[in-house]
Coordinates of C-alpha atoms and ligand atoms in Angstrom, one line a residue:
X1 CA -2.0 27.3 6.9
X2 CA -2.8 23.6 7.2
X3 CA 0.0 21.3 8.0
X4 CA 1.2 18.9 5.3
X5 CA 3.4 15.9 5.8
X6 CA 5.8 14.2 3.4
X7 CA 6.2 10.4 3.8
X8 CA 8.9 8.2 2.6
X9 CA 8.5 4.7 2.4
X10 CA 7.8 1.8 -0.4
X11 CA 4.9 1.0 -2.3
X12 CA 3.9 -2.5 -1.7
X13 CA 1.1 -3.0 -4.2
X14 CA -0.5 -5.8 -2.2
X15 CA -0.1 -6.5 1.5
X16 CA -1.5 -3.4 3.6
X17 CA 1.7 -1.8 4.7
X18 CA 3.9 1.1 4.1
X19 CA 2.2 3.8 1.6
X20 CA -1.1 1.8 1.2
X21 CA -1.4 2.4 4.8
X22 CA 0.2 5.7 5.6
X23 CA -1.8 7.7 3.0
X24 CA -5.3 6.6 4.1
X25 CA -4.6 6.9 7.9
X26 CA -2.8 10.3 7.9
X27 CA -5.5 11.6 5.3
X28 CA -8.2 10.3 8.0
X29 CA -6.5 12.4 10.7
X30 CA -7.3 15.4 8.3
X31 CA -3.9 16.0 7.5
X32 CA -2.4 16.4 3.6
X33 CA 0.0 13.7 2.8
X34 CA 2.8 14.0 0.1
X35 CA 4.5 10.9 -0.8
X36 CA 8.0 10.0 -1.8
X37 CA 8.0 6.3 -3.0
X38 CA 11.2 4.6 -2.1
X39 CA 10.6 1.4 -4.0
X40 CA 7.8 -0.4 -5.7
X41 CA 7.2 -4.1 -4.7
X42 CA 4.6 -6.6 -6.1
X43 CA 3.8 -7.4 -2.2
X44 CA 5.6 -6.8 1.2
X45 CA 8.5 -9.2 1.8
X46 CA 7.0 -11.0 4.9
X47 CA 5.5 -14.3 3.9
X48 CA 5.2 -13.7 0.2
X49 CA 7.5 -15.3 -2.0
X50 CA 9.0 -14.1 -5.4
X51 CA 8.1 -10.6 -4.9
X52 CA 9.3 -8.0 -7.5
X53 CA 11.5 -5.0 -6.3
X54 CA 12.2 -2.0 -8.2
X55 CA 14.4 0.2 -6.4
X56 CA 13.3 4.2 -6.9
X57 CA 16.6 5.7 -5.3
X58 CA 17.8 7.2 -8.7
X59 CA 14.5 8.9 -9.1
X60 CA 14.7 10.6 -5.5
X61 CA 17.4 13.3 -6.2
X62 CA 15.3 14.8 -9.3
X63 CA 12.2 14.9 -7.2
X64 CA 13.7 16.7 -4.5
X65 CA 15.5 19.1 -6.8
X66 CA 12.3 20.1 -8.6
X67 CA 10.5 20.5 -5.0
X68 CA 13.4 22.8 -4.0
X69 CA 12.9 24.7 -7.4
X70 CA 9.0 25.1 -6.5
X71 CA 9.6 26.0 -2.9
X72 CA 7.6 23.0 -1.6
X73 CA 8.5 22.2 2.0
X74 CA 6.8 20.1 4.9
X75 CA 5.7 20.6 8.3
X76 CA 6.6 17.0 9.1
X77 CA 8.6 14.3 7.2
X78 CA 7.7 10.7 8.3
X79 CA 10.0 7.9 6.9
X80 CA 9.2 4.2 6.9
X81 CA 10.6 1.2 4.9
X82 CA 13.6 2.3 2.9
X83 CA 15.1 0.2 0.1
X84 CA 18.7 0.5 0.6
X85 CA 21.7 2.2 2.5
X86 CA 22.3 4.9 -0.1
X87 CA 18.6 5.5 0.2
X88 CA 18.8 6.3 4.0
X89 CA 21.5 8.7 3.1
X90 CA 19.4 10.6 0.8
X91 CA 16.7 10.8 3.2
X92 CA 18.9 12.7 5.6
X93 CA 19.6 15.2 3.0
X94 CA 15.8 15.6 2.4
X95 CA 15.6 16.2 6.0
X96 CA 17.8 19.6 5.4
X97 CA 16.2 20.5 1.9
X98 CA 12.5 20.4 2.0
X99 CA 11.8 20.9 6.0
X100 CA 9.9 23.9 7.0
X101 CA 11.3 25.5 10.0
X102 CA 10.2 23.4 13.1
X103 CA 9.5 20.6 10.7
X104 CA 9.1 17.4 12.7
X105 CA 11.2 14.4 11.5
X106 CA 9.6 11.1 12.3
X107 CA 11.6 8.1 11.4
X108 CA 10.0 4.6 11.8
X109 CA 13.1 2.3 11.3
X110 CA 10.8 -0.3 9.5
X111 CA 13.6 -3.2 9.4
X112 CA 13.1 -5.9 11.8
X113 CA 10.8 -7.5 14.3
X114 CA 10.6 -10.5 16.9
X115 CA 14.6 -10.3 16.9
X116 CA 15.3 -10.6 13.2
X117 CA 15.9 -8.2 10.3
X118 CA 13.5 -8.4 7.2
X119 CA 14.4 -10.0 4.1
X120 CA 17.2 -8.2 2.2
X121 CA 18.5 -6.2 5.3
X122 CA 21.7 -6.8 7.3
X123 CA 23.7 -5.1 10.1
X124 CA 25.1 -2.4 8.0
X125 CA 21.8 -1.2 6.9
X126 CA 20.8 -1.2 10.6
X127 CA 23.8 1.1 11.3
X128 CA 22.8 3.5 8.7
X129 CA 19.2 3.5 10.2
X130 CA 20.9 4.5 13.4
X131 CA 22.4 7.5 11.9
X132 CA 18.9 8.5 10.3
X133 CA 17.4 7.9 13.7
X134 CA 20.0 10.3 15.3
X135 CA 18.7 12.9 13.0
X136 CA 14.8 12.5 14.0
X137 CA 12.7 14.6 16.3
X138 CA 10.7 11.2 16.7
X139 CA 12.0 7.6 16.2
X140 CA 9.5 4.9 16.5
X141 CA 11.3 1.5 16.9
X142 CA 10.1 -1.8 18.4
X143 CA 12.5 -3.5 20.8
X144 CA 14.3 -5.4 18.0
X145 CA 14.9 -2.4 15.7
X146 CA 16.1 -0.3 18.9
X147 CA 18.3 -3.1 19.9
X148 CA 19.9 -3.3 16.5
X149 CA 20.6 0.2 16.2
X150 CA 22.3 0.6 19.5
X151 CA 24.3 -2.6 19.5
X152 CA 22.5 -4.3 22.5
X153 CA 21.5 -7.9 22.6
X154 CA 17.8 -8.5 21.8
X155 CA 15.6 -9.7 24.7
X156 CA 12.4 -11.0 23.7
X157 CA 10.6 -11.4 27.0
X158 CA 11.4 -11.2 30.7
X159 CA 13.4 -8.1 30.5
X160 CA 13.1 -5.3 32.9
X161 CA 12.6 -1.5 32.8
X162 CA 16.4 -1.0 33.1
X163 CA 16.8 -2.9 29.8
X164 CA 14.4 -0.6 28.2
X165 CA 15.8 2.4 29.6
X166 CA 19.1 1.6 28.3
X167 CA 17.9 1.2 24.6
X168 CA 16.0 4.6 24.9
X169 CA 19.0 6.4 26.4
X170 CA 21.3 5.0 23.6
X171 CA 19.0 6.1 20.8
X172 CA 18.7 9.5 22.5
X173 CA 22.4 9.7 22.7
X174 CA 22.4 9.0 19.0
X175 CA 20.8 12.4 18.6
X176 CA 17.0 11.5 18.5
X177 CA 14.8 14.0 20.4
X178 CA 12.2 11.6 21.7
X179 CA 12.1 7.7 21.5
X180 CA 8.6 6.1 21.0
X181 CA 9.1 2.7 21.6
X182 CA 6.3 0.1 20.8
X183 CA 5.7 -3.4 21.8
X184 CA 7.0 -2.9 25.6
X185 CA 5.6 -5.5 28.1
X186 CA 6.3 -6.2 31.8
X187 CA 3.0 -8.0 32.4
X188 CA 1.7 -10.9 30.4
X189 CA -1.7 -9.3 29.4
X190 CA -0.6 -5.8 28.7
X191 CA 1.4 -4.1 26.1
X192 CA 2.3 -0.7 25.6
X193 CA 4.2 2.2 24.1
X194 CA 7.1 3.8 26.2
X195 CA 8.2 7.4 25.3
X196 CA 11.2 9.2 26.4
X197 CA 12.4 12.7 25.6
X198 CA 16.0 14.3 25.8
X199 CA 16.3 15.5 29.5
X200 CA 13.1 13.4 30.9
X201 CA 13.6 11.9 34.3
X202 CA 11.3 8.9 33.7
X203 CA 9.6 7.0 30.8
X204 CA 6.1 7.6 30.2
X205 CA 3.8 4.7 29.2
X206 CA 0.5 4.1 27.6
X207 CA -0.5 0.5 28.0
X208 CA -3.3 -1.4 26.3
X209 CA -4.5 -5.1 26.2
X210 CA -2.3 -7.8 24.3
X211 CA -4.6 -9.5 22.0
X212 CA -3.9 -13.3 21.6
X213 CA -2.5 -12.8 17.9
X214 CA -0.2 -10.3 16.1
X215 CA -1.2 -9.2 12.9
X216 CA 1.2 -7.8 10.0
X217 CA 1.7 -4.1 9.4
X218 CA 0.8 -2.8 12.8
X219 CA 4.1 -0.8 13.0
X220 CA 3.2 1.1 9.8
X221 CA -0.3 1.5 11.2
X222 CA 0.8 2.8 14.6
X223 CA 3.6 5.2 13.0
X224 CA 1.1 6.7 10.5
X225 CA -1.7 7.4 13.3
X226 CA 1.0 8.7 15.3
X227 CA 2.1 11.3 12.7
X228 CA -1.4 12.3 12.0
X229 CA -2.4 12.7 15.6
X230 CA 0.9 14.8 16.4
X231 CA 0.2 16.9 13.2
X232 CA -3.4 17.5 14.7
X233 CA -1.5 19.2 17.9
X234 CA -1.9 16.0 20.3
X235 CA 1.3 15.6 22.9
X236 CA 3.5 12.8 22.0
X237 CA 1.9 10.5 24.8
X238 CA -1.7 11.5 23.6
X239 CA -0.7 10.6 19.9
X240 CA 1.0 7.5 21.1
X241 CA -2.4 6.6 22.8
X242 CA -4.7 7.6 19.9
X243 CA -2.3 5.3 17.6
X244 CA -2.2 2.5 19.9
X245 CA -5.7 2.2 20.4
X246 CA -6.3 2.7 16.6
X247 CA -3.9 -0.2 16.0
X248 CA -5.5 -2.5 18.5
X249 CA -8.9 -1.7 17.1
X250 CA -7.6 -2.9 13.8
X251 CA -6.1 -6.1 15.1
X252 CA -9.4 -7.1 16.6
X253 CA -11.1 -6.5 13.3
X254 CA -8.5 -9.0 12.0
X255 CA -8.3 -11.8 14.4
X256 CA -10.2 -14.9 13.2
X257 CA -9.8 -14.4 9.7
X258 CA -7.0 -16.7 8.6
X259 CA -7.1 -15.7 5.1
X260 CA -5.9 -12.3 6.2
X261 CA -2.5 -13.4 7.3
X262 CA -0.5 -10.5 5.5
X263 CA -2.3 -7.4 6.9
X264 CA -4.7 -5.8 9.4
X265 CA -8.0 -4.6 8.7
X266 CA -7.5 -1.2 9.8
X267 CA -10.2 0.3 7.2
X268 CA -12.9 -0.9 9.5
X269 CA -11.7 1.4 12.2
X270 CA -10.8 4.5 10.2
X271 CA -13.9 6.3 11.1
X272 CA -13.0 5.8 14.8
X273 CA -9.7 7.4 14.2
X274 CA -11.4 10.3 12.4
X275 CA -13.8 10.7 14.9
X276 CA -11.3 10.8 17.9
X277 CA -9.3 13.7 16.0
X278 CA -12.4 15.5 14.8
Ligands
PXL1 O1 5.4 -3.3 7.4 C1 6.8 -3.1 7.1 C2 7.1 -3.2 5.8 C3 7.2 -2.3 4.9 N1 7.4 -2.4 3.5 C4 7.9 -3.7 3.0 C5 8.0 -4.7 4.1 C6 7.6 -4.7 5.2 C7 7.6 -5.6 6.5 O2 7.9 -6.9 6.1 O3 8.3 -6.1 3.6 C8 8.2 -3.9 1.6

């Protein structure tokens, strides 16, 4: 039987992130994607002002009850941006109730970047997210998110491998099976993904070029492609490489267009992703 993924995150109607990114990308990987929207926002929260926000937490129990009655279950559950602490607790419950045996639980703790939490989140939210990370087979934080979840200071540049290792070990000790950390850099012109599983002696890396400009939504693009590639049978390191190359290709399409400050033009390179997994 073909694999089916459930992804739980918000609908930002405009802004190229969360579900509007996850659905097309996982679909392009050839994987059926079911959704559980955590909230509906008029736009994402990073740079737009006066956005609307409807929390859908109250809808979640009824949706999951129905799925259980219909015996609907998933081969992977991938969570991204979640709207509230209570919602995170509900997602931990979803992990138990609609997971097939062997279900891969992939948690992108989308809540912070560059040393700061996104608008609307606080330390208590990060602590709740750490609990969800502890229930994950794969947790996909950037350095900021990792530091917040394990109570380490955030170091933006000039850190060494011992710092990265400490963050990853602490995430594993929360209960996560594998940590896939993005945005790791020891050399000015290279950026990469660090991977460490429980019991591993050493961190594995996939490094790629660092582009002159960051674009928005890249964490969601990476996590979606990682999930799709993993479901297509890639190893975690292979899936990280596929996802990182795809993300960088999308960023390259975006550079130079200042009108596109809110997102990343991943649509232009979806055919490359599909071809690589064909
Ligand atoms: O890209 C992560 C993300 C998802 N959803 C919403 C966001 C953000 C980042 O800012 O605001 C609503």
